[in-house]
């Protein structure tokens, strides 16, 4: 068959004349421009290379080491993503009849059951779509419990000074008063005597992360649970560090009443980018009546979505339908792929990796915040001695790490450790990668000793150079530097 390219060109010209913009979109003619826009004339390959190069300038877990403490920036296996994008899952609409959604509902029901087993809790709600929303739901449930027991005056939430910032923020959002208690800089445990002093008739509960953001397991957790429960309060577990204890310890067995899980930290959902996320919550028997809806129930061989008819005292719906289902399916696939033994192994390796790095940095002369404690899945290095000796702070170390092609650990958190780096390698990093990080830290410290001015200019090899910290706070227009 012969194709006339000339004829095709004529047809295109005719169509372009026939369908003028002004014929399709009706607006005042004065808004039409008289000349062509100054757009670059580029070929497809040029555009492709431009955006590919831009993507290569991003730091991500797929391209660089990302030891961001308390964030668990681990590699998420692609099998979980592929399953979530399976057409049989992706094309289901929530308004479809339940009988046409049985496969999906079965997976979600199983996920509820698995998370209940992993946490040692009695019930799970999948609907919160972020860790912060899970926290909010948890504190609202604590409030609902006290109101139902004619103790609406209980509105004080106790929070350690090393807690995640979302904890006090959540308590305030839920209408509670925050009571802060100190953490020991020698042991990493919360101050039991300080806890005893603040417990009273207005105590609603306490919010804890265990292991804590000090990087250690709270050894007095059973005593804490006993004291809070005797005072009439409940215990909330921030699941940020659940990756450290899977298969080893269960929050439900520690005495916690409610918790959230960050599936983006623990169960194969990519972290960052603003979402979508997932923050399922788990509760013990006393809080089962207040779980948010909807929930998945099994009636005989049929799986159904139930609302308030199943949980009459529910705190309500967090948002429409069953939450971010694609995120939940990733978590389900991750859990089914690893199984119980695999989850336990993951936590064991995460803990081993953290302790290996901590030991190497300690041998290299760095100051470990809690040198007498075994790390959980993360640990803290204090760069206060380096700041005193060379005038170089944790922020300078972080910027220099970028020039070593590694993302910085979490900086200045928890706030009570001066010049701190909170380091978490996760279970997915190799010994070779961890050795590279330790060696980079040693090289950076030597640079701080010999050429502190160069340290103050880092990063030197990244597309964006160091910005004026004070100006950046006041003027959010960031000027991009030239890449070396």
Short mmCIF file of C-alpha atoms in Angstrom, two decimals:
data_model
loop_
_atom_site.label_atom_id
_atom_site.label_comp_id
_atom_site.label_asym_id
_atom_site.label_seq_id
_atom_site.Cartn_x
_atom_site.Cartn_y
_atom_site.Cartn_z
CA UNK A 1 0.00 0.00 0.00
CA UNK A 2 1.34 3.45 -0.96
CA UNK A 3 1.01 6.28 1.55
CA UNK A 4 1.02 9.88 0.34
CA UNK A 5 2.87 11.95 2.95
CA UNK A 6 1.99 15.12 1.03
CA UNK A 7 -1.71 14.27 1.31
CA UNK A 8 -1.33 13.59 5.06
CA UNK A 9 0.29 16.99 5.55
CA UNK A 10 -2.59 18.66 3.69
CA UNK A 11 -5.10 16.91 5.93
CA UNK A 12 -3.27 18.06 9.05
CA UNK A 13 -3.22 21.64 7.84
CA UNK A 14 -6.92 21.49 6.98
CA UNK A 15 -7.78 20.07 10.41
CA UNK A 16 -5.70 22.69 12.18
CA UNK A 17 -7.56 25.42 10.34
CA UNK A 18 -10.92 23.80 10.93
CA UNK A 19 -10.40 23.39 14.67
CA UNK A 20 -8.96 26.70 15.75
CA UNK A 21 -8.49 27.23 19.48
CA UNK A 22 -11.01 30.02 19.49
CA UNK A 23 -13.62 27.62 18.06
CA UNK A 24 -13.21 25.18 20.93
CA UNK A 25 -12.64 27.50 23.88
CA UNK A 26 -14.82 30.58 24.09
CA UNK A 27 -13.18 33.61 25.71
CA UNK A 28 -12.59 37.28 25.03
CA UNK A 29 -10.47 37.81 21.90
CA UNK A 30 -8.30 40.34 23.70
CA UNK A 31 -6.72 37.48 25.61
CA UNK A 32 -5.37 35.85 22.43
CA UNK A 33 -1.66 36.44 21.82
CA UNK A 34 -0.43 37.90 18.53
CA UNK A 35 2.85 36.01 18.31
CA UNK A 36 4.02 32.46 18.97
CA UNK A 37 5.15 31.60 22.52
CA UNK A 38 8.91 31.47 23.04
CA UNK A 39 9.11 27.72 23.58
CA UNK A 40 12.28 25.74 22.84
CA UNK A 41 12.32 23.66 19.68
CA UNK A 42 13.52 20.32 20.99
CA UNK A 43 13.56 16.77 19.75
CA UNK A 44 12.18 13.91 21.78
CA UNK A 45 15.67 12.63 22.66
CA UNK A 46 16.72 16.01 24.03
CA UNK A 47 13.63 16.18 26.24
CA UNK A 48 14.16 12.61 27.40
CA UNK A 49 17.78 13.26 28.34
CA UNK A 50 16.88 16.47 30.15
CA UNK A 51 14.32 14.84 32.44
CA UNK A 52 16.41 11.70 32.92
CA UNK A 53 19.33 13.84 34.10
CA UNK A 54 17.02 15.71 36.45
CA UNK A 55 15.83 12.44 37.97
CA UNK A 56 19.44 11.32 38.46
CA UNK A 57 20.10 14.38 40.60
CA UNK A 58 17.57 13.20 43.20
CA UNK A 59 18.65 11.32 46.29
CA UNK A 60 16.54 8.21 46.81
CA UNK A 61 16.77 4.79 48.38
CA UNK A 62 17.13 3.32 44.88
CA UNK A 63 20.28 5.33 44.20
CA UNK A 64 22.02 6.26 47.47
CA UNK A 65 22.51 5.16 51.07
CA UNK A 66 19.77 6.77 53.15
CA UNK A 67 20.42 6.17 56.89
CA UNK A 68 17.63 8.48 58.07
CA UNK A 69 17.11 7.58 61.72
CA UNK A 70 13.55 6.90 62.92
CA UNK A 71 12.38 6.81 59.30
CA UNK A 72 13.43 3.28 58.21
CA UNK A 73 14.35 4.23 54.65
CA UNK A 74 14.76 0.66 53.51
CA UNK A 75 14.43 -0.81 50.04
CA UNK A 76 10.90 -1.83 49.17
CA UNK A 77 10.77 -4.97 47.00
CA UNK A 78 9.26 -4.43 43.56
CA UNK A 79 7.04 -7.49 43.86
CA UNK A 80 4.81 -5.58 46.30
CA UNK A 81 4.42 -2.72 43.83
CA UNK A 82 3.70 -5.09 40.94
CA UNK A 83 0.96 -6.85 42.87
CA UNK A 84 -0.66 -3.55 43.88
CA UNK A 85 -0.73 -2.59 40.19
CA UNK A 86 -2.27 -5.88 39.09
CA UNK A 87 -5.36 -5.03 37.00
CA UNK A 88 -7.52 -7.31 39.14
CA UNK A 89 -6.74 -5.02 42.08
CA UNK A 90 -6.25 -1.71 40.32
CA UNK A 91 -9.52 -1.76 38.39
CA UNK A 92 -11.83 -2.48 41.31
CA UNK A 93 -14.11 0.42 42.18
CA UNK A 94 -15.36 0.83 45.77
CA UNK A 95 -18.95 1.18 44.56
CA UNK A 96 -18.90 -2.29 43.01
CA UNK A 97 -21.02 -4.95 44.61
CA UNK A 98 -19.21 -6.71 47.48
CA UNK A 99 -19.53 -10.06 45.75
CA UNK A 100 -17.40 -8.78 42.86
CA UNK A 101 -14.70 -7.59 45.31
CA UNK A 102 -14.24 -10.82 47.26
CA UNK A 103 -10.58 -11.33 46.34
CA UNK A 104 -9.61 -7.83 47.42
CA UNK A 105 -11.71 -7.95 50.58
CA UNK A 106 -10.17 -11.30 51.49
CA UNK A 107 -6.67 -9.79 51.24
CA UNK A 108 -7.66 -6.82 53.39
CA UNK A 109 -9.30 -9.09 55.95
CA UNK A 110 -6.15 -11.24 56.10
CA UNK A 111 -4.05 -8.09 56.49
CA UNK A 112 -6.14 -7.11 59.51
CA UNK A 113 -5.54 -10.55 61.01
CA UNK A 114 -1.79 -10.55 60.28
CA UNK A 115 -1.23 -7.10 61.76
CA UNK A 116 -3.18 -8.16 64.83
CA UNK A 117 -0.86 -11.16 65.22
CA UNK A 118 2.33 -9.15 64.64
CA UNK A 119 1.39 -6.53 67.23
CA UNK A 120 -0.26 -8.76 69.82
CA UNK A 121 -3.46 -6.73 69.65
CA UNK A 122 -7.10 -7.83 69.41
CA UNK A 123 -8.35 -5.73 66.51
CA UNK A 124 -7.12 -3.63 63.60
CA UNK A 125 -8.48 -0.79 61.48
CA UNK A 126 -6.84 -0.22 58.10
CA UNK A 127 -8.46 3.08 57.24
CA UNK A 128 -6.07 5.76 58.62
CA UNK A 129 -4.06 6.94 55.64
CA UNK A 130 -0.95 8.17 57.45
CA UNK A 131 0.93 7.67 60.69
CA UNK A 132 -0.22 11.05 61.95
CA UNK A 133 -3.85 10.18 61.18
CA UNK A 134 -3.36 6.86 62.94
CA UNK A 135 -2.07 8.74 65.99
CA UNK A 136 -5.04 11.08 65.90
CA UNK A 137 -7.44 8.13 65.72
CA UNK A 138 -5.67 6.46 68.65
CA UNK A 139 -5.89 9.46 70.95
CA UNK A 140 -9.52 10.03 69.93
CA UNK A 141 -10.24 6.44 70.92
CA UNK A 142 -8.59 6.99 74.30
CA UNK A 143 -10.77 10.08 74.76
CA UNK A 144 -13.89 8.13 73.70
CA UNK A 145 -13.05 5.38 76.21
CA UNK A 146 -12.80 7.82 79.10
CA UNK A 147 -15.97 9.67 78.10
CA UNK A 148 -17.85 6.36 77.92
CA UNK A 149 -16.64 5.62 81.46
CA UNK A 150 -17.87 9.00 82.75
CA UNK A 151 -14.33 10.38 83.03
CA UNK A 152 -14.36 13.11 80.42
CA UNK A 153 -12.10 15.19 82.67
CA UNK A 154 -9.17 12.90 81.75
CA UNK A 155 -7.49 15.08 79.14
CA UNK A 156 -3.77 14.94 79.99
CA UNK A 157 -1.45 13.06 77.63
CA UNK A 158 2.06 12.34 78.94
CA UNK A 159 4.86 12.55 76.36
CA UNK A 160 8.62 11.98 76.87
CA UNK A 161 10.95 14.79 75.84
CA UNK A 162 12.56 12.49 73.25
CA UNK A 163 9.24 11.73 71.52
CA UNK A 164 8.40 12.36 67.89
CA UNK A 165 7.02 15.83 67.33
CA UNK A 166 3.78 14.38 66.03
CA UNK A 167 2.99 12.97 69.49
CA UNK A 168 2.40 16.27 71.32
CA UNK A 169 0.88 17.76 68.16
CA UNK A 170 -1.61 14.89 67.95
CA UNK A 171 -2.54 15.24 71.61
CA UNK A 172 -3.26 18.95 71.18
CA UNK A 173 -5.27 18.32 67.99
CA UNK A 174 -7.37 15.82 69.93
CA UNK A 175 -8.14 18.45 72.57
CA UNK A 176 -5.73 17.21 75.22
CA UNK A 177 -3.13 18.89 77.41
CA UNK A 178 0.48 17.71 76.96
CA UNK A 179 2.56 16.82 80.00
CA UNK A 180 6.26 16.33 79.22
CA UNK A 181 8.55 14.07 81.23
CA UNK A 182 12.36 13.76 80.94
CA UNK A 183 14.46 10.98 79.48
CA UNK A 184 17.76 9.94 81.08
CA UNK A 185 20.79 10.87 78.98
CA UNK A 186 22.74 8.15 80.78
CA UNK A 187 20.41 5.19 80.23
CA UNK A 188 17.99 6.31 77.51
CA UNK A 189 15.02 5.22 79.66
CA UNK A 190 12.25 7.60 80.71
CA UNK A 191 12.40 8.97 84.27
CA UNK A 192 10.08 6.75 86.32
CA UNK A 193 10.03 9.10 89.30
CA UNK A 194 9.04 11.99 87.05
CA UNK A 195 6.28 9.82 85.58
CA UNK A 196 4.90 9.04 89.04
CA UNK A 197 4.69 12.74 89.87
CA UNK A 198 2.53 13.66 86.86
CA UNK A 199 0.10 10.74 87.01
CA UNK A 200 -3.25 11.66 88.50
CA UNK A 201 -7.03 11.84 88.12
CA UNK A 202 -6.72 13.82 84.85
CA UNK A 203 -4.33 11.39 83.16
CA UNK A 204 -5.77 10.17 79.86
CA UNK A 205 -2.70 8.24 78.78
CA UNK A 206 0.92 8.22 77.70
CA UNK A 207 2.41 8.14 74.19
CA UNK A 208 5.62 6.14 73.78
CA UNK A 209 7.84 4.76 71.05
CA UNK A 210 9.57 1.51 71.96
CA UNK A 211 12.37 1.22 71.00
CA UNK A 212 12.54 4.96 71.56
CA UNK A 213 14.15 7.62 69.42
CA UNK A 214 17.12 7.31 71.76
CA UNK A 215 17.78 4.11 69.83
CA UNK A 216 17.24 1.76 72.79
CA UNK A 217 14.49 -0.46 74.18
CA UNK A 218 12.56 0.98 77.12
CA UNK A 219 13.58 -1.49 79.84
CA UNK A 220 10.98 -0.32 82.37
CA UNK A 221 8.04 -0.62 79.99
CA UNK A 222 6.16 -3.13 82.16
CA UNK A 223 6.46 -0.83 85.18
CA UNK A 224 5.37 2.14 83.07
CA UNK A 225 2.29 0.21 81.90
CA UNK A 226 1.45 -0.81 85.46
CA UNK A 227 1.74 2.75 86.80
CA UNK A 228 -0.31 4.31 84.00
CA UNK A 229 -3.06 1.70 84.18
CA UNK A 230 -3.27 1.97 87.98
CA UNK A 231 -3.74 5.72 87.54
CA UNK A 232 -6.63 5.04 85.15
CA UNK A 233 -4.78 6.00 81.97
CA UNK A 234 -4.09 4.11 78.76
CA UNK A 235 -0.91 3.51 76.76
CA UNK A 236 -0.43 4.61 73.16
CA UNK A 237 2.35 3.01 71.08
CA UNK A 238 3.92 5.07 68.30
CA UNK A 239 4.78 2.40 65.72
CA UNK A 240 7.60 4.39 64.09
CA UNK A 241 10.24 1.93 65.27
CA UNK A 242 8.28 -1.29 64.87
CA UNK A 243 10.87 -2.44 62.31
CA UNK A 244 13.22 -3.19 65.22
CA UNK A 245 11.06 -5.71 67.06
CA UNK A 246 9.00 -7.69 64.53
CA UNK A 247 8.82 -11.28 65.70
CA UNK A 248 10.73 -10.41 68.87
CA UNK A 249 8.37 -8.33 70.98
CA UNK A 250 4.72 -7.31 70.69
CA UNK A 251 3.36 -3.96 71.89
CA UNK A 252 0.21 -5.71 73.06
CA UNK A 253 2.30 -7.87 75.39
CA UNK A 254 4.09 -4.80 76.76
CA UNK A 255 0.80 -3.39 78.03
CA UNK A 256 -0.09 -0.95 75.25
CA UNK A 257 -3.76 -0.37 74.54
CA UNK A 258 -3.59 1.22 71.07
CA UNK A 259 -0.95 1.79 68.43
CA UNK A 260 -0.44 2.83 64.84
CA UNK A 261 1.81 1.24 62.24
CA UNK A 262 3.71 3.15 59.56
CA UNK A 263 3.46 0.80 56.60
CA UNK A 264 5.85 3.18 54.78
CA UNK A 265 8.50 2.45 57.40
CA UNK A 266 7.92 -1.23 58.02
CA UNK A 267 5.84 -2.91 55.34
CA UNK A 268 7.05 -2.06 51.82
CA UNK A 269 5.50 1.30 50.99
CA UNK A 270 7.86 3.92 49.52
CA UNK A 271 8.64 6.64 52.04
CA UNK A 272 8.28 10.32 51.28
CA UNK A 273 6.87 12.40 48.49
CA UNK A 274 3.81 13.42 50.45
CA UNK A 275 1.90 10.19 50.07
CA UNK A 276 -0.16 8.21 49.58
CA UNK A 277 0.52 6.59 52.93
CA UNK A 278 -0.98 4.19 55.39
CA UNK A 279 -1.24 4.19 59.18
CA UNK A 280 -3.36 1.21 60.33
CA UNK A 281 -4.15 1.14 64.03
CA UNK A 282 -4.40 -1.83 66.37
CA UNK A 283 -6.17 -2.01 69.74
CA UNK A 284 -6.73 -4.34 72.65
CA UNK A 285 -10.13 -5.50 73.86
CA UNK A 286 -10.95 -2.40 75.89
CA UNK A 287 -10.75 -0.16 72.82
CA UNK A 288 -12.36 -2.49 70.25
CA UNK A 289 -15.75 -0.73 70.55
CA UNK A 290 -14.25 2.55 69.32
CA UNK A 291 -12.33 1.47 66.19
CA UNK A 292 -12.85 3.74 63.18
CA UNK A 293 -14.96 2.43 60.30
CA UNK A 294 -15.34 0.86 57.84
CA UNK A 295 -13.94 -2.56 58.66
CA UNK A 296 -13.84 -5.92 56.88
CA UNK A 297 -15.71 -8.81 58.46
CA UNK A 298 -16.14 -12.43 57.42
CA UNK A 299 -19.63 -13.90 57.40
CA UNK A 300 -19.37 -17.57 56.55
CA UNK A 301 -17.42 -17.63 53.30
CA UNK A 302 -18.31 -14.05 52.35
CA UNK A 303 -16.24 -10.95 53.15
CA UNK A 304 -18.17 -7.76 53.78
CA UNK A 305 -17.47 -4.06 54.39
CA UNK A 306 -19.17 -2.94 57.58
CA UNK A 307 -19.72 0.50 59.03
CA UNK A 308 -21.36 1.73 62.21
CA UNK A 309 -23.70 -1.26 62.31
CA UNK A 310 -20.66 -3.40 63.19
CA UNK A 311 -19.06 -0.91 65.61
CA UNK A 312 -21.85 1.24 67.13
CA UNK A 313 -19.50 3.25 69.40
CA UNK A 314 -16.98 3.93 66.63
CA UNK A 315 -15.16 7.28 66.62
CA UNK A 316 -16.35 7.48 63.00
CA UNK A 317 -14.87 7.33 59.53
CA UNK A 318 -11.41 8.75 58.88
CA UNK A 319 -12.18 9.22 55.18
CA UNK A 320 -14.09 7.52 52.36
CA UNK A 321 -14.00 3.77 51.75
CA UNK A 322 -11.18 1.48 52.94
CA UNK A 323 -8.24 3.88 53.01
CA UNK A 324 -5.36 3.79 50.55
CA UNK A 325 -5.96 0.26 49.31
CA UNK A 326 -2.96 0.18 46.96
CA UNK A 327 -0.68 0.93 49.88
CA UNK A 328 -2.34 -1.73 52.02
CA UNK A 329 -1.94 -4.36 49.29
CA UNK A 330 1.80 -3.65 49.20
CA UNK A 331 1.94 -4.27 52.93
CA UNK A 332 -0.07 -7.49 52.52
CA UNK A 333 2.27 -8.82 49.80
CA UNK A 334 5.36 -7.92 51.87
CA UNK A 335 3.99 -9.73 54.92
CA UNK A 336 2.87 -12.80 52.97
CA UNK A 337 6.20 -12.98 51.12
CA UNK A 338 8.37 -12.84 54.25
CA UNK A 339 6.12 -14.73 56.65
CA UNK A 340 6.69 -14.79 60.39
CA UNK A 341 10.25 -16.11 60.19
CA UNK A 342 11.14 -13.58 57.52
CA UNK A 343 9.86 -10.67 59.61
CA UNK A 344 11.88 -11.86 62.57
CA UNK A 345 14.97 -12.16 60.39
CA UNK A 346 14.45 -8.64 59.04
CA UNK A 347 14.43 -7.18 62.56
CA UNK A 348 17.45 -9.24 63.56
CA UNK A 349 19.47 -7.95 60.59
CA UNK A 350 18.30 -4.35 61.13
CA UNK A 351 19.48 -4.54 64.74
CA UNK A 352 22.74 -6.28 63.82
CA UNK A 353 23.50 -3.65 61.17
CA UNK A 354 22.91 -0.78 63.59
CA UNK A 355 25.13 -2.31 66.26
CA UNK A 356 27.85 -3.06 63.70
CA UNK A 357 27.93 0.55 62.53
CA UNK A 358 27.80 1.85 66.08
CA UNK A 359 30.74 -0.35 67.09
CA UNK A 360 32.82 0.74 64.09
CA UNK A 361 32.16 4.44 64.70
CA UNK A 362 32.94 4.02 68.38
CA UNK A 363 36.28 2.35 67.51
CA UNK A 364 36.98 5.26 65.16
CA UNK A 365 36.69 7.67 68.09
CA UNK A 366 33.20 9.07 67.58
CA UNK A 367 31.06 9.80 70.63
CA UNK A 368 28.14 7.40 71.05
CA UNK A 369 25.26 8.96 73.00
CA UNK A 370 24.51 5.79 74.98
CA UNK A 371 27.76 3.78 74.86
CA UNK A 372 26.66 1.29 77.52
CA UNK A 373 23.44 0.29 75.78
CA UNK A 374 22.94 -2.05 72.86
CA UNK A 375 21.32 -0.26 69.96
CA UNK A 376 17.97 -1.29 68.60
CA UNK A 377 17.73 -0.59 64.85
CA UNK A 378 19.24 2.89 65.19
CA UNK A 379 21.74 4.74 67.34
CA UNK A 380 22.93 8.26 68.11
CA UNK A 381 26.33 9.82 67.47
CA UNK A 382 27.00 13.17 69.14
CA UNK A 383 29.34 15.48 67.25
CA UNK A 384 29.64 17.91 70.17
CA UNK A 385 33.38 17.10 70.60
CA UNK A 386 34.03 17.81 66.90
CA UNK A 387 32.18 21.12 67.18
CA UNK A 388 34.25 22.12 70.19
CA UNK A 389 37.55 21.10 68.58
CA UNK A 390 37.04 22.29 65.00
CA UNK A 391 33.98 24.56 64.99
CA UNK A 392 32.20 22.09 62.69
CA UNK A 393 28.64 21.08 63.58
CA UNK A 394 26.30 18.21 62.68
CA UNK A 395 24.83 20.23 59.81
CA UNK A 396 28.31 20.62 58.26
CA UNK A 397 28.87 16.85 58.49
CA UNK A 398 25.49 16.29 56.84
CA UNK A 399 26.28 18.62 53.93
CA UNK A 400 29.66 16.96 53.40
CA UNK A 401 28.04 13.51 53.32
CA UNK A 402 26.14 14.64 50.22
CA UNK A 403 29.49 15.09 48.47
CA UNK A 404 30.23 11.47 49.39
CA UNK A 405 27.01 10.53 47.54
CA UNK A 406 25.18 9.59 50.74
CA UNK A 407 22.13 11.14 52.32
CA UNK A 408 22.64 12.48 55.83
CA UNK A 409 21.17 10.72 58.87
CA UNK A 410 18.49 12.48 60.88
CA UNK A 411 20.02 15.60 62.43
CA UNK A 412 19.38 17.29 65.79
CA UNK A 413 16.77 14.76 66.81
CA UNK A 414 16.14 13.93 69.54
CA UNK A 415 16.81 17.51 70.60
CA UNK A 416 18.19 16.61 74.03
CA UNK A 417 21.41 15.15 72.53
CA UNK A 418 23.75 17.97 71.40
CA UNK A 419 24.90 17.92 67.74
CA UNK A 420 23.35 14.52 67.20
CA UNK A 421 23.04 12.27 64.18
CA UNK A 422 20.38 9.55 64.50
CA UNK A 423 21.60 6.76 62.23
CA UNK A 424 19.54 3.83 60.91
CA UNK A 425 21.00 1.52 58.24
CA UNK A 426 17.96 -0.85 58.08
CA UNK A 427 18.16 -4.54 57.19
CA UNK A 428 18.47 -4.00 53.46
CA UNK A 429 21.96 -2.47 53.40
CA UNK A 430 25.14 -4.49 52.88
CA UNK A 431 28.20 -4.52 55.10
CA UNK A 432 30.18 -2.92 52.25
CA UNK A 433 27.76 0.02 52.10
CA UNK A 434 27.90 0.51 55.87
CA UNK A 435 31.70 0.42 55.78
CA UNK A 436 31.65 3.13 53.11
CA UNK A 437 29.55 5.32 55.38
CA UNK A 438 31.85 4.82 58.37
CA UNK A 439 34.90 5.56 56.21
CA UNK A 440 33.20 8.69 54.90
CA UNK A 441 32.57 9.88 58.46
CA UNK A 442 36.25 9.36 59.28
CA UNK A 443 37.34 11.28 56.15
CA UNK A 444 34.94 14.12 56.91
CA UNK A 445 36.25 14.47 60.45
CA UNK A 446 39.79 14.67 59.08
CA UNK A 447 38.66 17.37 56.66
CA UNK A 448 37.10 19.23 59.57
CA UNK A 449 40.47 19.16 61.31
CA UNK A 450 42.57 20.20 58.31
CA UNK A 451 40.26 22.41 56.24
CA UNK A 452 37.19 23.54 58.20
CA UNK A 453 36.47 26.34 55.72
CA UNK A 454 35.95 23.84 52.92
CA UNK A 455 33.56 21.95 55.21
CA UNK A 456 31.53 25.12 55.64
CA UNK A 457 31.05 25.33 51.85
CA UNK A 458 29.76 21.78 51.31
CA UNK A 459 28.08 20.40 49.32
CA UNK A 460 30.34 21.25 46.39
CA UNK A 461 29.33 18.56 43.89
CA UNK A 462 25.53 18.79 44.07
CA UNK A 463 23.16 20.75 41.79
CA UNK A 464 22.06 22.88 44.75
CA UNK A 465 24.82 24.44 46.81
CA UNK A 466 24.49 25.41 50.44
CA UNK A 467 21.83 28.03 51.01
CA UNK A 468 21.86 30.81 53.57
CA UNK A 469 19.97 29.10 56.40
CA UNK A 470 18.62 32.33 57.89
CA UNK A 471 17.60 33.78 54.53
CA UNK A 472 16.05 30.50 53.41
CA UNK A 473 13.68 30.60 56.38
CA UNK A 474 12.51 34.10 55.48
CA UNK A 475 12.65 33.85 51.68
CA UNK A 476 11.59 30.48 50.33
CA UNK A 477 12.92 31.18 46.82
CA UNK A 478 15.97 28.91 46.62
CA UNK A 479 18.58 29.98 44.07
CA UNK A 480 20.07 26.98 42.29
CA UNK A 481 23.83 26.85 41.96
CA UNK A 482 25.85 25.46 39.08
CA UNK A 483 26.73 21.78 39.22
CA UNK A 484 30.46 21.03 39.32
#
